[in-house]
Structures are given as C-alpha cells and as structure tokens.
XYZ file of C-alpha atoms in Angstrom:
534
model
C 29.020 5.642 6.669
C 27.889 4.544 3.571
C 29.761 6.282 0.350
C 28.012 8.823 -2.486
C 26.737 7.159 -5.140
C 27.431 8.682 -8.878
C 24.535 8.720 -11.652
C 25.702 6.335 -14.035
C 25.141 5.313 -17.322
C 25.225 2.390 -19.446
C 27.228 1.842 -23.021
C 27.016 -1.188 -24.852
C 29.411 -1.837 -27.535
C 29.981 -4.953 -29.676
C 32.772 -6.946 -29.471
C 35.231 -8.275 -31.997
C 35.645 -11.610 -31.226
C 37.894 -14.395 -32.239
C 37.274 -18.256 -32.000
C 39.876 -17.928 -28.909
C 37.922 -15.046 -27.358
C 34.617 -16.634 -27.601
C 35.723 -20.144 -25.857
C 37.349 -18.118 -23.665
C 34.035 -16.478 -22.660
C 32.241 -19.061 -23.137
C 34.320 -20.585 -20.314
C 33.608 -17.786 -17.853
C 29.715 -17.875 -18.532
C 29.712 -21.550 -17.573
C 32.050 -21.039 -14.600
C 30.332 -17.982 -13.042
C 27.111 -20.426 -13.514
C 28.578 -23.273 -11.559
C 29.327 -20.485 -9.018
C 25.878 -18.817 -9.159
C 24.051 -22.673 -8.506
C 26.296 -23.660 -5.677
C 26.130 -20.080 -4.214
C 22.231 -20.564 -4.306
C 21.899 -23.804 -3.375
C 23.970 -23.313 -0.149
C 21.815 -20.426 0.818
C 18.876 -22.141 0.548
C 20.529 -25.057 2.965
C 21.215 -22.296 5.154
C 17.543 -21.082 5.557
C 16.856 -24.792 5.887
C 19.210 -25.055 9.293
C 17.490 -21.974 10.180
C 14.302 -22.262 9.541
C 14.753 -25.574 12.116
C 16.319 -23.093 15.034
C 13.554 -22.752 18.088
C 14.980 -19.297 18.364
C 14.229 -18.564 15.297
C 10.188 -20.048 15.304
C 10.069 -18.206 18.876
C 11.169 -14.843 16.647
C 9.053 -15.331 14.052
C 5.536 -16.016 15.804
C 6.301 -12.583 18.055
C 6.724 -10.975 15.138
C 3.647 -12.353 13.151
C 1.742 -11.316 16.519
C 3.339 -7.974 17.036
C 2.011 -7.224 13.343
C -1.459 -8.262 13.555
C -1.435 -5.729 16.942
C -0.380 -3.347 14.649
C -2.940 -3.650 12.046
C -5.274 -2.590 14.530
C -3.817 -0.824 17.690
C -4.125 2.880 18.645
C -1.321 5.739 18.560
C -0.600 5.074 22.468
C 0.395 1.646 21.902
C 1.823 2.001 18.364
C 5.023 3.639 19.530
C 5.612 0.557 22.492
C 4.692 -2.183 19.598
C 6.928 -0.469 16.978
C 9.702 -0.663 19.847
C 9.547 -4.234 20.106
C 9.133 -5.109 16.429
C 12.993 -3.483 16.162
C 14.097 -5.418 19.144
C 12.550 -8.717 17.359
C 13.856 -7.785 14.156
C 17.465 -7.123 15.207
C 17.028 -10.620 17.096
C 16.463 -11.943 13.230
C 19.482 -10.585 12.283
C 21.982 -11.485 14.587
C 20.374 -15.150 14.095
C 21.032 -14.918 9.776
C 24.647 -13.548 10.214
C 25.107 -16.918 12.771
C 23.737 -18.554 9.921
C 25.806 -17.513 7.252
C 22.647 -16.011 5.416
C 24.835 -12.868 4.433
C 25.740 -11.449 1.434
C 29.440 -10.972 2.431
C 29.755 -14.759 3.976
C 28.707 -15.580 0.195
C 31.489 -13.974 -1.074
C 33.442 -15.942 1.188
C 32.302 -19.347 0.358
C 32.509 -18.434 -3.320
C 36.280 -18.574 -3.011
C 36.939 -22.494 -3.207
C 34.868 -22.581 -5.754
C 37.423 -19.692 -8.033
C 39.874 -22.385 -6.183
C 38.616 -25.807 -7.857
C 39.176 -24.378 -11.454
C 42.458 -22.895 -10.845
C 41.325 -19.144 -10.171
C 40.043 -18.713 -13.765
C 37.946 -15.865 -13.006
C 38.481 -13.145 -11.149
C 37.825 -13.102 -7.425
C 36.021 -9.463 -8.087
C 33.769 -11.392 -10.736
C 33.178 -14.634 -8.728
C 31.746 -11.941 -5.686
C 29.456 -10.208 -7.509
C 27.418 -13.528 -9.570
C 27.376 -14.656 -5.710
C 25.773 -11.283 -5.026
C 22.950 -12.225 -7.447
C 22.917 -15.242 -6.133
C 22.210 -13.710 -2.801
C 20.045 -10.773 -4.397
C 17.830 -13.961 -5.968
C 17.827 -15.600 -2.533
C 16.725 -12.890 -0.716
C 13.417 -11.833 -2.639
C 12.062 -15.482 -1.937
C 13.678 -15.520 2.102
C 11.563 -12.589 2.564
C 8.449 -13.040 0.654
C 8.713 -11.351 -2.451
C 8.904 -14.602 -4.798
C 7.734 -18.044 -3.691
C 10.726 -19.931 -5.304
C 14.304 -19.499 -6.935
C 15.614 -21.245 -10.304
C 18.619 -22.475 -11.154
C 20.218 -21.687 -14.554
C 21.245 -24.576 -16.700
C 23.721 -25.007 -19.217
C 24.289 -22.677 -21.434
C 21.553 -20.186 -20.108
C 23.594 -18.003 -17.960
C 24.066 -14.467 -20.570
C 26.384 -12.308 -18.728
C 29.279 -11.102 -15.816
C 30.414 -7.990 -14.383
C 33.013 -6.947 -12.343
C 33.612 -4.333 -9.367
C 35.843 -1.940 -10.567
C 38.073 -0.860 -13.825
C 41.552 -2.099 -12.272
C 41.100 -5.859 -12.158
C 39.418 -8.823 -14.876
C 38.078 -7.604 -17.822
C 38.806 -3.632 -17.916
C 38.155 -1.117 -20.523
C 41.337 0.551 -22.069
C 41.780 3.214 -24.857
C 38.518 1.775 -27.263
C 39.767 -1.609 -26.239
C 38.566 -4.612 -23.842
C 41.621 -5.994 -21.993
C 42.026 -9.354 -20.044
C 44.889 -10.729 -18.881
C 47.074 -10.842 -22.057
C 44.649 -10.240 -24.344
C 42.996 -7.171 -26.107
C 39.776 -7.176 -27.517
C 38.740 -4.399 -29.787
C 35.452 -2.549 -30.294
C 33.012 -2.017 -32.938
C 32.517 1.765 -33.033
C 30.350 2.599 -36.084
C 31.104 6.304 -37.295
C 27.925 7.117 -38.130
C 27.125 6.614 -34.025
C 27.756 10.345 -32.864
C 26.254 9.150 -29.308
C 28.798 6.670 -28.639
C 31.678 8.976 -29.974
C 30.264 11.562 -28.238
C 30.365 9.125 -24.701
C 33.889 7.456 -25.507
C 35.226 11.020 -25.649
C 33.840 11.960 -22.403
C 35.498 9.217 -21.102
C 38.810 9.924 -22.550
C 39.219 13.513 -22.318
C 38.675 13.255 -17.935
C 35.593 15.895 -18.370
C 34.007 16.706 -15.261
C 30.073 16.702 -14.344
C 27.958 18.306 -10.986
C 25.502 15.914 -9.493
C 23.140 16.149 -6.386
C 23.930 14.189 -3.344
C 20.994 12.111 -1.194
C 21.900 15.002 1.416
C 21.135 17.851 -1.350
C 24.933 18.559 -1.232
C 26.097 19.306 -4.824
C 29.635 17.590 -5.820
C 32.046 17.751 -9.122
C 33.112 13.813 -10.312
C 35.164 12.832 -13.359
C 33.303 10.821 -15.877
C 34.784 6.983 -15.734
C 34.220 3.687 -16.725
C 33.137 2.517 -13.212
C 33.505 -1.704 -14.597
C 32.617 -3.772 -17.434
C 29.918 -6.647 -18.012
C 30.228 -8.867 -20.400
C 27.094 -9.951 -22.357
C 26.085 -12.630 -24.615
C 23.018 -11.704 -26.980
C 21.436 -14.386 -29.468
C 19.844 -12.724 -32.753
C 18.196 -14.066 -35.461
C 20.417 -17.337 -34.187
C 23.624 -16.339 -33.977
C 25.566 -15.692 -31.050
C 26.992 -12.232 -30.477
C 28.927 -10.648 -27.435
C 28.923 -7.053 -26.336
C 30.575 -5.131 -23.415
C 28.465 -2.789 -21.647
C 30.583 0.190 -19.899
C 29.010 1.022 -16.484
C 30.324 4.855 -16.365
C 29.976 7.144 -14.049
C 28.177 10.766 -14.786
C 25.033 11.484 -17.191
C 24.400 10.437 -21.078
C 25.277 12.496 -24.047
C 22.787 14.878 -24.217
C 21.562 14.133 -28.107
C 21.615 17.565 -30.191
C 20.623 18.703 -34.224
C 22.856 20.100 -37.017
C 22.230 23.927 -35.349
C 23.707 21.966 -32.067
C 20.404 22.709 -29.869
C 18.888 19.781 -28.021
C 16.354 17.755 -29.706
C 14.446 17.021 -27.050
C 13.823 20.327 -24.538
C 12.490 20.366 -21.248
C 9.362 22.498 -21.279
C 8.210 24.506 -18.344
C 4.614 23.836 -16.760
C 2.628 21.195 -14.627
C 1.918 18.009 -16.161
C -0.854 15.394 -15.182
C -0.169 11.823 -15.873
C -2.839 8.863 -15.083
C -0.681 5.169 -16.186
C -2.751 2.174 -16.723
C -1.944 -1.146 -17.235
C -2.436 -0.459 -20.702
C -3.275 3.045 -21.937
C -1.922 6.575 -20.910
C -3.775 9.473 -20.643
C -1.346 12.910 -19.865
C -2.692 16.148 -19.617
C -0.563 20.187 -19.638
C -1.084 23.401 -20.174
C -1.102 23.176 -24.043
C -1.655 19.389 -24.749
C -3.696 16.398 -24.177
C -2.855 12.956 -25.016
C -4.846 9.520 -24.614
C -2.830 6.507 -26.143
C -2.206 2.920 -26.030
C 1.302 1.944 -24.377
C 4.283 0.453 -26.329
C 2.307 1.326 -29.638
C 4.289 3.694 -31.536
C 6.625 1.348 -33.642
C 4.423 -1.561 -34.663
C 1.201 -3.236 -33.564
C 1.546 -5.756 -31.511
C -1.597 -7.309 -32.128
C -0.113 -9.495 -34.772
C 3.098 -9.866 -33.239
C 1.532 -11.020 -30.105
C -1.086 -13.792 -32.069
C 2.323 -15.263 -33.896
C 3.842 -15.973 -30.541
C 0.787 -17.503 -29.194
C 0.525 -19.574 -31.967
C 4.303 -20.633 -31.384
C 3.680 -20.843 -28.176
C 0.741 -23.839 -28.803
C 3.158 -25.807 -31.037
C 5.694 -25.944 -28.810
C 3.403 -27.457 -26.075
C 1.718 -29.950 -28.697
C 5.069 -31.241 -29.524
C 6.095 -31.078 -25.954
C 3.193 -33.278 -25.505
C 3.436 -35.530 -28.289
C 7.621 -36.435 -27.272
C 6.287 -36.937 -23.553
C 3.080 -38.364 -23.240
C 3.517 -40.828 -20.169
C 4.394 -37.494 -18.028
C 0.879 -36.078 -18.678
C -2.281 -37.370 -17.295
C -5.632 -37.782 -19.423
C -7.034 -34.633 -18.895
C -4.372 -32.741 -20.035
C -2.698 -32.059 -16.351
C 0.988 -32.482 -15.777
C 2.506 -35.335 -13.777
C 3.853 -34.626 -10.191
C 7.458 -35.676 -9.889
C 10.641 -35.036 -11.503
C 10.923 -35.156 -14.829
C 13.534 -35.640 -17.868
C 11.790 -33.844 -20.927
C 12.632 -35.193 -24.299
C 12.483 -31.809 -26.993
C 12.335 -32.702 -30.801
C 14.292 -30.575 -33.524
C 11.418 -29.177 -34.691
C 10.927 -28.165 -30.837
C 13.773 -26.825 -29.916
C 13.379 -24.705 -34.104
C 10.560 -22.951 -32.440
C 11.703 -22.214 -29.538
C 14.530 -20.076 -31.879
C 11.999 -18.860 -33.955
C 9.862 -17.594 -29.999
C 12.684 -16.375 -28.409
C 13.507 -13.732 -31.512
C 10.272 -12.418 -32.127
C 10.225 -12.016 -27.717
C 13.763 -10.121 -28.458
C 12.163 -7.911 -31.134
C 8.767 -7.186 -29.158
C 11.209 -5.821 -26.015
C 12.869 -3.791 -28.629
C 9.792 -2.504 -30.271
C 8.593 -1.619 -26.519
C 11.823 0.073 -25.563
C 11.916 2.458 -28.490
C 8.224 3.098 -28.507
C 9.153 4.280 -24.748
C 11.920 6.338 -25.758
C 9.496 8.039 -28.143
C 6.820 8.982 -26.010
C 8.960 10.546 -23.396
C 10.913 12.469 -24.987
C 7.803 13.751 -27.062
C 6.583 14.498 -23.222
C 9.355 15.597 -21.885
C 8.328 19.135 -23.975
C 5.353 19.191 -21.858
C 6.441 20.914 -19.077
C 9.218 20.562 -16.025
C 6.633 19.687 -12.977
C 5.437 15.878 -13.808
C 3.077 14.600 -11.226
C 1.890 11.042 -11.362
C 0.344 7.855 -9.428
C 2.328 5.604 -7.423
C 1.272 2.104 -8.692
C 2.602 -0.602 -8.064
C 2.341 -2.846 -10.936
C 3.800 -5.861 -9.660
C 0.804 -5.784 -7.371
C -1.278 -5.770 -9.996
C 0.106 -8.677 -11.966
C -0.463 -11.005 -9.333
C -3.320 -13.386 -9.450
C -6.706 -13.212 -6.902
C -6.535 -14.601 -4.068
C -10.153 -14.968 -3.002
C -12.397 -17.644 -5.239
C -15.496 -15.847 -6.375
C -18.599 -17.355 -8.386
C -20.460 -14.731 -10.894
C -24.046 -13.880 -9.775
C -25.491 -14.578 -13.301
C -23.678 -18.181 -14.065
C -23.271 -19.645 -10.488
C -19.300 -20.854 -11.863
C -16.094 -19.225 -10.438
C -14.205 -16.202 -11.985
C -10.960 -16.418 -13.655
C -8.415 -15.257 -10.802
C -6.197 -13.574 -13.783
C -5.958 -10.200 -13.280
C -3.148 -7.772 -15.277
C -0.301 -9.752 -15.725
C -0.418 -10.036 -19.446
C -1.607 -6.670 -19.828
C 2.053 -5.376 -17.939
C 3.901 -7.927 -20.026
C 3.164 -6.531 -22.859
C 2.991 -3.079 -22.290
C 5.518 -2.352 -19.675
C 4.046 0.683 -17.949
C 6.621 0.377 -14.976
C 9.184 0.664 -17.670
C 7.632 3.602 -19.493
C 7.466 5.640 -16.044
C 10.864 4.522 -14.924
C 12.147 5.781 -18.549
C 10.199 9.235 -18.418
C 11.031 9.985 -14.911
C 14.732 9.128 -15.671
C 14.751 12.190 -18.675
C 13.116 14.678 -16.551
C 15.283 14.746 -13.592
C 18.128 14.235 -15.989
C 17.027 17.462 -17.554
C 16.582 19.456 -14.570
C 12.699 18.790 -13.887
C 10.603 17.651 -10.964
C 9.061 13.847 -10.957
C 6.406 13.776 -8.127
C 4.815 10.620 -7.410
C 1.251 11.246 -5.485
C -0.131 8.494 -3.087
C -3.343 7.020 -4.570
C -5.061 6.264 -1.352
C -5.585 9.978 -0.234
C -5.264 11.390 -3.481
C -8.384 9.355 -5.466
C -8.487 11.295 -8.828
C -10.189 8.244 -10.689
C -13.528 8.796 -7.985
C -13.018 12.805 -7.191
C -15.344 15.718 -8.803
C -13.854 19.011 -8.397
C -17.397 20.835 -8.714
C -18.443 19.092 -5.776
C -15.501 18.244 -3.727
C -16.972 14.745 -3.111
C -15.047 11.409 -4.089
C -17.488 8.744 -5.504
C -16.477 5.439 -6.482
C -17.301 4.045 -9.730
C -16.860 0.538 -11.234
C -13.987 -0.099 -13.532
C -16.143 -0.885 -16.225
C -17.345 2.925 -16.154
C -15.205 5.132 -18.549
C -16.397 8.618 -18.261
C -16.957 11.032 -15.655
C -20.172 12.788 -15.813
C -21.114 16.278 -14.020
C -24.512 17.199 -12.520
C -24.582 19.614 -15.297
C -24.668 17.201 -17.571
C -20.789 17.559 -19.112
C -19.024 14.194 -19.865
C -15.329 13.991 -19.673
C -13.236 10.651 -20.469
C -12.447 9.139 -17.128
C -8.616 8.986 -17.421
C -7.828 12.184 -19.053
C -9.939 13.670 -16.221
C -7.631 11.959 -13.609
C -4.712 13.391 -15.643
C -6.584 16.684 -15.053
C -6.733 16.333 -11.500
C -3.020 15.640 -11.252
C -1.947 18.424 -12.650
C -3.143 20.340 -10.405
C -1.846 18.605 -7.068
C -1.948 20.913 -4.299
C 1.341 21.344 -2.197
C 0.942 18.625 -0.086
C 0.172 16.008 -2.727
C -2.462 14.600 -1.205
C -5.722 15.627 -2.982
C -6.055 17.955 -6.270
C -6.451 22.048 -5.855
C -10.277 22.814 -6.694
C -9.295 26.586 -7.152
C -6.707 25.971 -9.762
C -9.328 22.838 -11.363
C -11.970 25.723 -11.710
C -9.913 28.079 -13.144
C -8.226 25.906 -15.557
C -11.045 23.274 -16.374
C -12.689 25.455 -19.671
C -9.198 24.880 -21.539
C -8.801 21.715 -20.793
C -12.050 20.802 -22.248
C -11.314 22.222 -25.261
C -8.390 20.055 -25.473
C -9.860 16.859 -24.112
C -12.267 17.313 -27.004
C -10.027 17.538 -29.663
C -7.972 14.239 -28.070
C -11.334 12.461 -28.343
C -11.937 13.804 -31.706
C -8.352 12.492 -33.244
C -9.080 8.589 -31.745
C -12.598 8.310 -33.056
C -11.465 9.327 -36.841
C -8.308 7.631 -36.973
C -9.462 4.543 -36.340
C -7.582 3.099 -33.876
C -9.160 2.246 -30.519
C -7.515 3.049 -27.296
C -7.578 0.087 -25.177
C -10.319 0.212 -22.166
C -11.034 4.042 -23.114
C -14.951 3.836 -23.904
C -14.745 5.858 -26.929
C -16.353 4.502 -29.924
C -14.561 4.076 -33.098
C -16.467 5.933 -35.867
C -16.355 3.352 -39.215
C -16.095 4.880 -42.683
C-alpha cells in the first residue's frame, strides 16, 4: 500500500561557499552527469533489445488493434475489449521488468557507476539522478516526447537526495556533508524565511487532508536537500533548496492579518494562451498574461535579435556544415563557437533568466489579487501542451493556393505561461481553504453557448464578441468567464437560471472592464476591443 504523501514546500537559500566547497560541488554535478548519461543511454539499449522481441511486436499490434475497436465499438463490446486491453497491457509489463526497463533495476545498475569513482556521492543521490534519468526515458518510451538529450559538460545544474539522514543534510541554519559545514545566507530583513526556518526548528505541527479525505497531524521537516547551481549576470552562485514537509508561511501586515484573504463567492475563469478574462460577484477582469512587471514586448525583440546573431556567427564559424539554401547538413557534427558567440549566448541566457522571473512574479501578483475574489474557482481544463504542438495536417489557403504555417501556440505559452499561472492560483486557493474546480470543455462549451437560448453555436476564432438576438454585445471571453461561474452541480454545462438572474450585474461590470482597456491604452492581446488614441 502505497504511503500518505505530505504537502510540501520549497525554500531556497544561498549558500556560503568556499573555493573547497565549490570544487567540491562542482565534482558532484559532473559525477551525477556521468551517472544521468550512462543511466539513459542503457535504457535506451534496453528498449532497443526490446523493441526486437516477437513477443513484444505480437503485444503491440493487439494492442494498436484492440484500440482502433475501441474508437468505435458499442457499450456491449466495450467492457470484453477493455478486458483484453488489461490482459495485453500487463503482458507489456511483465516483458519491460524482463527487460530491465524499470525504474528500480536503474537504481541498481547505477551502483558501479558510485563504484568507479570511489563512492563519491551518495548512493541515495546516485538513485534519484537515475530516477530522472528514467523519468526522461519514459516520456519518449511511451509517446509523450519523440527523443531524449544528453547533458554535456558543465550543463547539468542540480542534485537531490531522499531523505534528511544521509549526503548533504540540513542542520541548525547549516548545510552539512561529510565533514564539512556549510552555512546559510539568511538576510534579516526576509521575515518569510525566518518565519519558515522557525517552523522547522521549533517541531510545530500542521493538519492536512489525505487522498482518502482522512484528516492527519504531521510535524513540519526538512524532508531532503537539492543542491542548485544558478548563473546570474555571469557569475556562478549555489543555493540549497529545503524540500519540507507542511504548508508555506502564510505572509501577514504590521496589524498581523493576512495580506492576501480568501474571499467567499463563485468565480469564472476563461485562460487563453495569452489573455485572461475572470469574472465574480463584484469584479471583472480582462488582461494580458505575465504583464504586470514589465512589457515584454521589448524584452522579447532584444532576444530575438540575440537570437539572429548567434545563428549568423554560428553560420559564419561553420559554413561547410550548411547547404546553399540555408538548410543544415545531415550528419554529425563538431560546431566551432567564436568568443563573441559564446558572449551572446551569456548575454541570451540572462535576459531568458530575468523574463522567467518577470513571469513568475507577475503570476504571484495576479493570484493573490484573485484569490480575494471568492472561495469557489471554476475553470477550463486545457491542456496547453496540446496546444503548443505543431499541425499535423498540410493545408493550402483558399485565397493564395500556398500552404499554411503549421505553427500554432507554442510561442504564445512560452511566453506567457498560462499552465503556470493556473497551477500557481489553484495552489493558493486550496492552500487557503477554497475549492479549484476544473470543468471539461467538451460538454461544457462556454466559448459557443447562449444562455437566452440554450443553444451552443460555434463561432470562428477570429470572432471576439458574443452577440444576442436582442441586439446586446458582450466580449467573447469575459462572457465564457460568465458562464463558468455559474457551473451547475454537475459541471457539465452552465445554470441558465442563475445566468438570468445574475446577467444585468455582470453587464454593468463587463462594461466598465471594457471601458478601463480602451482609455488606458494598452491592448489586450486577441480581445477585439479597439484602442481609443488621444
């Protein structure tokens, strides 16, 4: 039976290092990298020998067969083809445990390696980079990336342990391996992390909510410790980040109340790729993602610039490897980089670190200005990584005759991180004591649904507002926020009683939201509204 797992959070503290400590790092990164590439590269050996096993081509055509049956079978035969999918799969199984395609027979063969340089990390460590080796290996095995990559030198940023007892260990404010200490930076202006540490040190006690629904009593704890190297503005820095056990610091003012409050209420959320449109009670809000801190417009033009010079120079140092339209060489390559390369490629990853900073924050900021909104929060499930992916059918345009770009949203999520915004909102809400319901967008439909009519009708993505047969206009995604807010029980389609009764007020405040873009200025990406110039 598997165990309870504890919430846990995350501390990261800087480390002070001495020319002793950092070598001695250094040396870990670089062995738990040997480890990770031999880890990976025997796994994918494995699936080779596999892949070559008759049993194991018989398995896999009944099961491609058994799937297309169920694409399209009935209920009466569902249950029998369901049956024998299991029997198939279990058959797959047994055949990747003969194979040694298990994470546990990794941690096995990751033990001569520890061996060949004299047990200089820790056996606990040493498991767990083969368990993202074996994490890496088994997205690609089973479809969900088309290849792996192996880390080079100097690339591999960080190791963790198991547990608190063994390798590097946290100990009264201090990192401790073998017979060294390593102390902490712990500014005192940083009431959060005193706050935490004390937690930790004091054995205080925290109530948490089983998978079960059972409610249990743990002791806050460091649960282990990863190790983490960080390069800003070009220098090298290392930090500790203390996996504990329990929930964050709840951050408070001077009167000792909690700045950020968990309202009561139902609160409609429709996420795009790049915009956010929320709608409660009291409030309406129709923004641009990751948008608060700075504007990214500029921020994103410098890196594409960067980006350009690093490929003419990559060009210019390796011409005979590209062809003379522009195309890349098949075969394996050994790139030459100039100074002035390998400068901008400083100078990219920085302003990359600073962008996922300014994202993170402007995150932070939005949910916890939501998180006032109310306690019910009900939202699409999208799945963005879905949406990131490239077309797969080749399609010509009616007016031109030539084919359409296959991109789709991948840049879009890159730079706005919606999966991170909902992942960050949904985390303070339950954390707070609130409800984060996720509604299935096949049956639920708010983007085509009219609640006057009770009919769903699909519109184009280029059309941004929703228009009634009386003649009322509402902007498209605040009206899906609408609809979401008031779910029904089930969660599978909106409540038309509670949409009639409620729809007056939120006009009133849909107006206003539309009122507050147009005059200051700054457009909402893929809104429709018009931008009124002074």
């Amino acid at each position: 039976m598997a165990k309870d797992t504890t919430p846990s959070f995350t501390l990261e503290v800087e480390l002070v290092v001495s020319p002793f400590i950092v070598s001695m790092i250094e040396r870990e990164l670089d062995i738990n990298r040997v480890v990770y590439n031999t880890t990976l590269g025997e796994l994918l050996k494995r699936e080779k020998q596999l892949k070559q096993a008759k049993r194991y081509k018989k398995a896999m055509r009944v099961l491609f067969a058994l799937n297309q049956q169920l694409s399209s079978c009935d209920k009466k035969t569902e249950k029998t083809l369901t049956q024998e999918k299991k029997t198939i799969t279990a058959i797959l199984t047994s055949l990747r445990e003969e194979y040694g395609l298990t994470e546990y027979s990794m941690h096995a063969y990751c033990t001569p390696i520890r061996h060949h340089f004299q047990d200089a990390v820790n056996v606990n460590i040493a498991q767990k980079t083969a368990t993202r080796a074996w994490n890496t290996f088994e997205k690609k095995h089973f479809g969900k990336a088309k290849r792996v990559t192996f880390v080079p030198k100097d690339a591999f940023m960080s190791f963790e342990g198991k547990t608190n007892t063994t390798g590097w260990r946290y100990r009264d404010r201090q990192v401790v391996v073998r017979n060294q200490t390593i102390s902490l930076v712990i500014p005192e202006k940083d009431v959060y992390l005193r706050e935490a540490l004390h937690y930790l040190e004091s054995n205080q006690t925290f109530t948490y909510r089983t998978k079960k629904g059972d409610v249990k009593t743990a002791v806050y704890r460091v649960k282990y410790v990863r190790i983490v190297k960080k390069v800003i503005r070009g220098r090298k820095r290392y930090y500790a980040q203390l996996v504990c056990a329990g929930y964050p610091p709840t951050k408070k003012d001077l009167q000792g109340r909690n700045k950020c409050p968990l309202g009561t209420g139902r609160v409609g959320c429709d996420i795009g790729t790049s915009s956010v449109a929320v709608a409660s009670e009291r409030h309406a809000l129709l923004c641009n993602l990751a948008d608060r801190i700075a504007p990214p417009d500029k921020v994103h033009r410098t890196i594409r610039l960067l980006q350009r010079k690093m490929d003419r120079s990559k060009r210019a140092m390796n011409p005979s490897y590209f062809r003379p339209d522009g195309t890349i060489k098949k075969g394996k390559k050994e790139w030459v980089y100039s100074k002035r390369y390998l400068k901008t490629k400083q100078q990219l990853a920085e302003l990359q670190r600073k962008l996922a900073l300014y994202r993170k924050e402007s995150h932070q900021q939005l949910a916890n200005e939501l998180l006032a909104w109310g306690n019910e929060v009900y939202i699409e499930d999208m799945r963005f990584s879905s949406l990131q992916k490239r077309a797969k059918e080749t399609k010509r345009s009616e007016k031109t005759g030539e084919f359409q770009r296959k991109k789709r949203f991948g840049k879009s999520i890159a730079h706005r991180a919606p999966a991170l915004f909902v992942s960050t909102w949904k985390q303070k809400v339950e954390r707070a004591g609130g409800f984060f319901q996720e509604v299935n967008t096949w049956t639920f439909k708010a983007s085509q649904f009219d609640h006057t009519t009770g009919e769903c009708v699909k519109k184009p993505l280029s059309e941004r507002w929703h228009i009634f047969q009386n003649g009322i206009r509402v902007q498209r995604d605040l009206y899906s926020a609408f609809l979401l807010q008031h779910t029904n029980e089930t969660k599978q389609e909106t409540c038309i009683h509670r949409c009639t009764q409620a729809f007056d007020d939120f006009k009133i405040l849909h107006d206003n939201v539309i009122t507050i873009i147009q005059t200051n200025g700054r457009p909402v990406l893929n809104s429709g509204i018009s931008i009124k110039i002074s």
